[in-house]
Tab-separated table of C-alpha atoms in Angstrom:
chain	number	residue	atom	x	y	z
A	1	MET	CA	34.348	-54.359	-33.124
A	2	THR	CA	32.008	-52.151	-34.548
A	3	MET	CA	32.332	-52.414	-38.338
A	4	ARG	CA	33.467	-48.649	-40.216
A	5	LEU	CA	31.086	-47.447	-42.602
A	6	GLY	CA	33.702	-48.068	-45.687
A	7	GLU	CA	34.196	-51.628	-44.793
A	8	LEU	CA	30.061	-52.307	-44.964
A	9	LEU	CA	29.953	-50.475	-48.140
A	10	VAL	CA	33.113	-52.528	-49.463
A	11	GLU	CA	31.372	-55.809	-47.908
A	12	GLN	CA	27.713	-54.478	-49.564
A	13	GLY	CA	29.284	-54.545	-52.531
A	14	LEU	CA	28.107	-50.800	-53.096
A	15	LEU	CA	32.396	-49.518	-53.055
A	16	THR	CA	35.544	-51.746	-53.811
A	17	ASP	CA	38.317	-51.430	-51.621
A	18	GLU	CA	40.392	-49.081	-53.686
A	19	GLN	CA	37.577	-47.063	-53.530
A	20	ARG	CA	37.745	-46.888	-49.481
A	21	ARG	CA	41.160	-45.440	-49.360
A	22	GLN	CA	40.621	-43.036	-51.752
A	23	ILE	CA	37.504	-41.716	-49.657
A	24	LEU	CA	39.980	-41.849	-46.700
A	25	LEU	CA	42.379	-40.382	-49.157
A	26	ALA	CA	40.037	-37.180	-49.303
A	27	GLN	CA	38.697	-37.577	-45.868
A	28	GLU	CA	41.936	-36.929	-44.415
A	29	GLU	CA	42.529	-33.583	-46.491
A	30	HIS	CA	38.885	-31.969	-46.464
A	31	GLY	CA	37.936	-33.573	-42.777
A	32	ARG	CA	34.561	-33.945	-44.177
A	33	PRO	CA	32.161	-37.368	-43.797
A	34	PHE	CA	33.244	-40.438	-45.442
A	35	GLY	CA	29.307	-41.017	-46.662
A	36	VAL	CA	29.303	-37.693	-48.409
A	37	VAL	CA	32.725	-38.261	-49.288
A	38	ALA	CA	31.280	-41.485	-50.539
A	39	GLU	CA	28.333	-39.745	-52.087
A	40	GLU	CA	30.969	-36.888	-54.069
A	41	MET	CA	33.012	-39.112	-55.996
A	42	PHE	CA	31.369	-42.244	-56.354
A	43	GLY	CA	27.928	-40.963	-56.424
A	44	ILE	CA	26.602	-43.722	-54.028
A	45	ASP	CA	23.247	-43.060	-52.586
A	46	ALA	CA	22.583	-40.998	-49.818
A	47	ARG	CA	19.629	-43.785	-48.809
A	48	SER	CA	22.287	-46.271	-49.202
A	49	VAL	CA	24.733	-44.441	-47.046
A	50	GLU	CA	22.513	-44.170	-43.781
A	51	GLN	CA	21.548	-47.674	-44.150
A	52	ALA	CA	24.732	-48.387	-44.040
A	53	TRP	CA	25.090	-46.376	-40.828
A	54	ALA	CA	22.057	-47.457	-39.025
A	55	VAL	CA	23.182	-51.299	-40.054
A	56	GLN	CA	26.439	-49.484	-37.852
A	57	PHE	CA	24.882	-47.302	-34.986
A	58	SER	CA	23.040	-51.151	-34.903
A	59	GLN	CA	26.466	-52.892	-33.264
A	60	MET	CA	27.135	-50.215	-30.549
A	61	ALA	CA	23.352	-49.486	-30.207
A	62	GLU	CA	20.779	-50.849	-26.840
A	63	TRP	CA	19.143	-52.792	-28.122
A	64	MET	CA	15.895	-53.842	-25.554
A	65	ASP	CA	11.860	-55.334	-25.694
A	66	PRO	CA	9.606	-51.906	-26.254
A	67	THR	CA	6.690	-54.700	-25.147
A	68	VAL	CA	8.333	-55.270	-21.497
A	69	GLU	CA	9.575	-51.929	-21.025
A	70	ALA	CA	6.342	-50.335	-19.613
A	71	ALA	CA	6.243	-46.844	-21.728
A	72	SER	CA	5.097	-43.632	-20.173
A	73	PRO	CA	2.060	-41.550	-20.978
A	74	ASP	CA	3.929	-38.356	-21.008
A	75	ALA	CA	6.770	-40.250	-23.978
A	76	LEU	CA	3.853	-41.402	-25.691
A	77	ALA	CA	2.138	-38.560	-26.128
A	78	ALA	CA	4.624	-37.032	-28.039
A	79	ILE	CA	3.736	-38.442	-30.945
A	80	ASP	CA	-0.034	-39.777	-32.535
A	81	ARG	CA	-1.093	-42.885	-33.705
A	82	ARG	CA	-0.215	-42.318	-37.942
A	83	GLN	CA	3.344	-40.862	-36.747
A	84	ALA	CA	3.912	-44.277	-34.707
A	85	TRP	CA	2.520	-46.308	-38.048
A	86	GLN	CA	3.749	-44.512	-40.486
A	87	PHE	CA	8.322	-44.092	-38.793
A	88	ARG	CA	8.431	-47.372	-36.787
A	89	ILE	CA	8.960	-45.620	-33.457
A	90	VAL	CA	7.522	-45.762	-29.775
A	91	PRO	CA	8.820	-43.509	-27.396
A	92	LEU	CA	9.104	-45.124	-24.026
A	93	ARG	CA	10.304	-42.725	-21.674
A	94	PHE	CA	11.893	-38.808	-20.912
A	95	GLU	CA	15.299	-39.366	-19.129
A	96	GLY	CA	15.747	-35.657	-18.424
A	97	ARG	CA	14.860	-33.707	-21.001
A	98	GLU	CA	15.770	-36.172	-23.351
A	99	LEU	CA	13.423	-39.036	-24.964
A	100	VAL	CA	14.354	-42.082	-25.667
A	101	VAL	CA	12.298	-43.798	-28.867
A	102	ALA	CA	12.678	-47.130	-29.733
A	103	THR	CA	13.027	-48.574	-33.585
A	104	ASP	CA	14.305	-51.139	-35.798
A	105	THR	CA	17.657	-50.948	-37.806
A	106	PRO	CA	16.143	-50.992	-41.093
A	107	GLY	CA	13.597	-48.041	-40.027
A	108	LEU	CA	16.489	-46.200	-38.238
A	109	PRO	CA	17.089	-43.468	-40.502
A	110	ARG	CA	13.334	-42.773	-41.488
A	111	ALA	CA	12.456	-42.188	-37.786
A	112	MET	CA	16.065	-40.178	-37.598
A	113	ARG	CA	14.747	-37.541	-39.937
A	114	PHE	CA	11.430	-37.812	-37.769
A	115	VAL	CA	12.100	-36.803	-34.800
A	116	GLY	CA	14.856	-34.353	-36.301
A	117	TRP	CA	12.352	-32.236	-37.922
A	118	ARG	CA	8.681	-33.200	-35.205
A	119	ILE	CA	9.852	-34.422	-31.997
A	120	PRO	CA	10.937	-30.698	-29.743
A	121	HIS	CA	13.600	-32.101	-27.710
A	122	PRO	CA	16.837	-34.073	-27.942
A	123	CYS	CA	16.153	-37.589	-28.926
A	124	ARG	CA	17.728	-40.848	-27.991
A	125	PHE	CA	17.404	-43.950	-29.903
A	126	VAL	CA	17.315	-47.770	-28.621
A	127	LEU	CA	17.294	-50.713	-31.595
A	128	SER	CA	13.952	-53.348	-31.031
A	129	ASN	CA	13.561	-56.785	-33.382
A	130	PRO	CA	11.035	-55.318	-35.771
A	131	GLU	CA	8.542	-58.645	-34.710
A	132	THR	CA	8.549	-56.775	-31.153
A	133	LEU	CA	8.318	-53.089	-32.385
A	134	ASP	CA	5.693	-54.176	-34.545
A	135	ALA	CA	3.781	-55.655	-30.877
A	136	ALA	CA	4.528	-52.351	-29.384
A	137	ILE	CA	3.593	-50.183	-32.291
A	138	ARG	CA	-0.104	-52.731	-32.383
A	139	MET	CA	-0.109	-52.540	-27.980
A	140	TYR	CA	-0.105	-48.429	-27.794
A	141	TYR	CA	-0.999	-47.145	-30.666
A	142	PRO	CA	-3.552	-49.414	-31.872
A	143	MET	CA	-5.671	-49.467	-35.226
A	144	GLY	CA	-7.910	-52.064	-34.824
A	145	ASN	CA	-7.424	-55.518	-36.429
A	146	LEU	CA	-4.207	-53.659	-38.642
A	147	ASP	CA	-0.633	-54.864	-37.935
A	148	PRO	CA	1.987	-53.204	-39.443
A	149	SER	CA	2.846	-55.230	-42.409
A	150	SER	CA	-1.310	-55.300	-43.817
A	151	LEU	CA	-0.328	-51.582	-43.159
A	152	ALA	CA	1.701	-51.646	-45.353
A	153	LYS	CA	-0.134	-53.498	-48.180
A	154	LEU	CA	-3.038	-51.133	-47.805
A	155	ALA	CA	-0.901	-47.954	-49.063
A	156	LYS	CA	1.271	-49.989	-51.540
A	157	ASP	CA	-2.036	-50.780	-52.511
A	158	ALA	CA	-3.964	-47.662	-52.291
A	159	PHE	CA	-0.711	-45.568	-54.263
A	160	ALA	CA	-0.687	-47.733	-57.201
A	161	SER	CA	-4.640	-47.722	-58.207
A	162	GLY	CA	-4.112	-43.707	-56.977
A	163	ARG	CA	-7.078	-43.948	-54.903
A	164	ALA	CA	-6.681	-42.892	-50.798
A	165	ILE	CA	-7.168	-45.620	-47.675
A	166	PRO	CA	-10.271	-45.866	-47.014
A	167	LEU	CA	-10.649	-45.135	-43.456
A	168	SER	CA	-12.902	-48.150	-42.668
A	169	ASP	CA	-9.868	-50.191	-43.390
A	170	ALA	CA	-7.469	-48.040	-40.651
A	171	PRO	CA	-9.695	-47.180	-37.973
């Protein structure tokens, strides 16, 4: 059974059960989304609400291994290599006008924001575990010997030192 957003926020220690109850009462009165009311009433961070929503979505979503399904060239062309790595997504296929996109639970909120402003097609997300998503990103959008964790370390080091990532480090 899928946990409700309020239950997830209580389980994560971001709300008390009493606060959840108060939000539900306010939600009944105003008809606004639970997460928005939680942010307004109790100062819950929007990113925390997004992450809890991603966990909730993962309980309902289709799960698949994007290294097994052959991605179509027209789907892969919807984004470039940098975007695949940065937003942790792999477009797999079109089903009618809808683009099926693989990501993982931690990356889902960011991936959704990205496709909302960048992809001119309706998108449907399927989820993968982080390891197989990393493998699919490397397979479809290779960057030399880098993998997502080494690229993240390069970016973190570059940010900390205030320098750009040298092109020789990110082919």
